[in-house]
Amino acid sequence: MSYRTPRDVRYRIIAREAVVLRQDVGETLVLNEVGARVLSLLDLGTPLDQVVDALLDEFDVERPALQTDVDTFVQELLTAGILEPIDADPTVPSPTHAGT
């Protein structure tokens, strides 16, 4: 499954953390380094299994624990309105990606 940020979400990576703004509700969130990396990869359209693979290369963690943590975090981002599934064309980039 692939995801992207909705139209009302903007984020910026600053010192390895992400500052996320949900414009429609005026909400600001800060994600730690791992959360920022997950959001960045997902917003690029990277499939969830490839996100886990990338994180395994970057952090000292076991796959089962990482998979569980990433799945839980993605559900939290979906519930918070920070991510949405890419339904039709996974090659279409997010219109709101702010870059790093």
CSV table of C-alpha atoms in Angstrom, one decimal:
chain,number,residue,atom,x,y,z
A,1,MET,CA,0.0,0.0,0.0
A,2,SER,CA,1.2,3.5,-0.8
A,3,TYR,CA,0.3,6.8,0.8
A,4,ARG,CA,0.7,10.6,0.5
A,5,THR,CA,-0.2,13.7,2.4
A,6,PRO,CA,-3.6,15.3,1.8
A,7,ARG,CA,-3.9,18.7,0.1
A,8,ASP,CA,-4.2,20.5,3.4
A,9,VAL,CA,-1.0,19.0,5.0
A,10,ARG,CA,2.4,20.7,4.7
A,11,TYR,CA,5.6,19.6,6.3
A,12,ARG,CA,9.2,20.6,6.5
A,13,ILE,CA,12.2,18.6,7.8
A,14,ILE,CA,14.2,20.6,10.2
A,15,ALA,CA,17.2,19.1,12.0
A,16,ARG,CA,15.9,15.6,11.3
A,17,GLU,CA,12.5,16.3,12.8
A,18,ALA,CA,9.3,17.0,10.8
A,19,VAL,CA,7.1,20.0,11.5
A,20,VAL,CA,3.7,19.1,10.1
A,21,LEU,CA,0.9,21.6,9.6
A,22,ARG,CA,-2.7,20.7,8.9
A,23,GLN,CA,-3.9,23.9,7.4
A,24,ASP,CA,-7.7,23.1,7.4
A,25,VAL,CA,-7.8,22.7,11.2
A,26,GLY,CA,-4.8,24.9,12.2
A,27,GLU,CA,-3.0,22.0,13.8
A,28,THR,CA,0.8,21.7,14.1
A,29,LEU,CA,2.6,18.5,15.0
A,30,VAL,CA,6.3,17.6,15.4
A,31,LEU,CA,7.6,14.2,14.5
A,32,ASN,CA,10.9,12.8,15.7
A,33,GLU,CA,13.6,11.5,13.4
A,34,VAL,CA,12.0,8.2,12.7
A,35,GLY,CA,8.6,9.6,12.2
A,36,ALA,CA,9.9,12.2,9.9
A,37,ARG,CA,11.7,9.6,7.8
A,38,VAL,CA,8.6,7.4,7.6
A,39,LEU,CA,6.4,10.4,6.5
A,40,SER,CA,9.0,11.5,3.9
A,41,LEU,CA,9.3,8.1,2.4
A,42,LEU,CA,5.5,7.5,2.3
A,43,ASP,CA,4.8,10.9,0.9
A,44,LEU,CA,7.1,10.0,-2.0
A,45,GLY,CA,4.8,7.1,-2.8
A,46,THR,CA,7.2,4.5,-1.4
A,47,PRO,CA,5.2,1.3,-0.7
A,48,LEU,CA,5.0,0.5,3.0
A,49,ASP,CA,7.1,-2.7,2.7
A,50,GLN,CA,9.9,-0.7,1.1
A,51,VAL,CA,9.7,1.9,3.9
A,52,VAL,CA,10.3,-0.8,6.4
A,53,ASP,CA,13.2,-2.1,4.3
A,54,ALA,CA,14.8,1.4,4.2
A,55,LEU,CA,14.4,1.9,7.9
A,56,LEU,CA,16.0,-1.5,8.6
A,57,ASP,CA,19.1,-0.2,6.7
A,58,GLU,CA,19.1,3.0,8.6
A,59,PHE,CA,18.3,2.0,12.2
A,60,ASP,CA,19.4,-0.8,14.5
A,61,VAL,CA,16.1,-2.6,15.0
A,62,GLU,CA,14.5,-6.0,14.4
A,63,ARG,CA,12.1,-6.4,11.5
A,64,PRO,CA,9.1,-7.7,13.5
A,65,ALA,CA,9.2,-4.8,16.0
A,66,LEU,CA,9.8,-2.3,13.2
A,67,GLN,CA,6.9,-3.6,11.1
A,68,THR,CA,4.6,-3.4,14.1
A,69,ASP,CA,5.7,0.1,15.0
A,70,VAL,CA,5.5,1.4,11.4
A,71,ASP,CA,2.0,-0.2,10.9
A,72,THR,CA,0.8,1.4,14.1
A,73,PHE,CA,2.3,4.8,13.2
A,74,VAL,CA,0.8,4.8,9.8
A,75,GLN,CA,-2.6,4.1,11.3
A,76,GLU,CA,-2.1,7.0,13.7
A,77,LEU,CA,-1.2,9.3,10.7
A,78,LEU,CA,-4.2,8.1,8.8
A,79,THR,CA,-6.5,8.8,11.8
A,80,ALA,CA,-5.0,12.2,12.3
A,81,GLY,CA,-5.5,13.1,8.6
A,82,ILE,CA,-1.8,13.5,7.9
A,83,LEU,CA,-1.7,10.6,5.4
A,84,GLU,CA,-4.2,9.3,2.8
A,85,PRO,CA,-4.0,6.1,0.7
A,86,ILE,CA,-3.0,6.6,-2.9
A,87,ASP,CA,-6.0,5.0,-4.7
A,88,ALA,CA,-5.6,5.4,-8.4
A,89,ASP,CA,-2.1,6.1,-9.6
A,90,PRO,CA,0.9,5.6,-7.2
A,91,THR,CA,3.2,7.4,-9.6
A,92,VAL,CA,1.4,10.7,-9.1
A,93,PRO,CA,3.5,12.7,-6.6
A,94,SER,CA,1.9,14.4,-3.6
A,95,PRO,CA,0.9,18.0,-4.4
A,96,THR,CA,1.9,19.1,-0.9
A,97,HIS,CA,5.4,17.6,-0.5
A,98,ALA,CA,7.5,20.4,1.0
A,99,GLY,CA,10.8,18.6,0.6
A,100,THR,CA,13.7,18.6,2.9
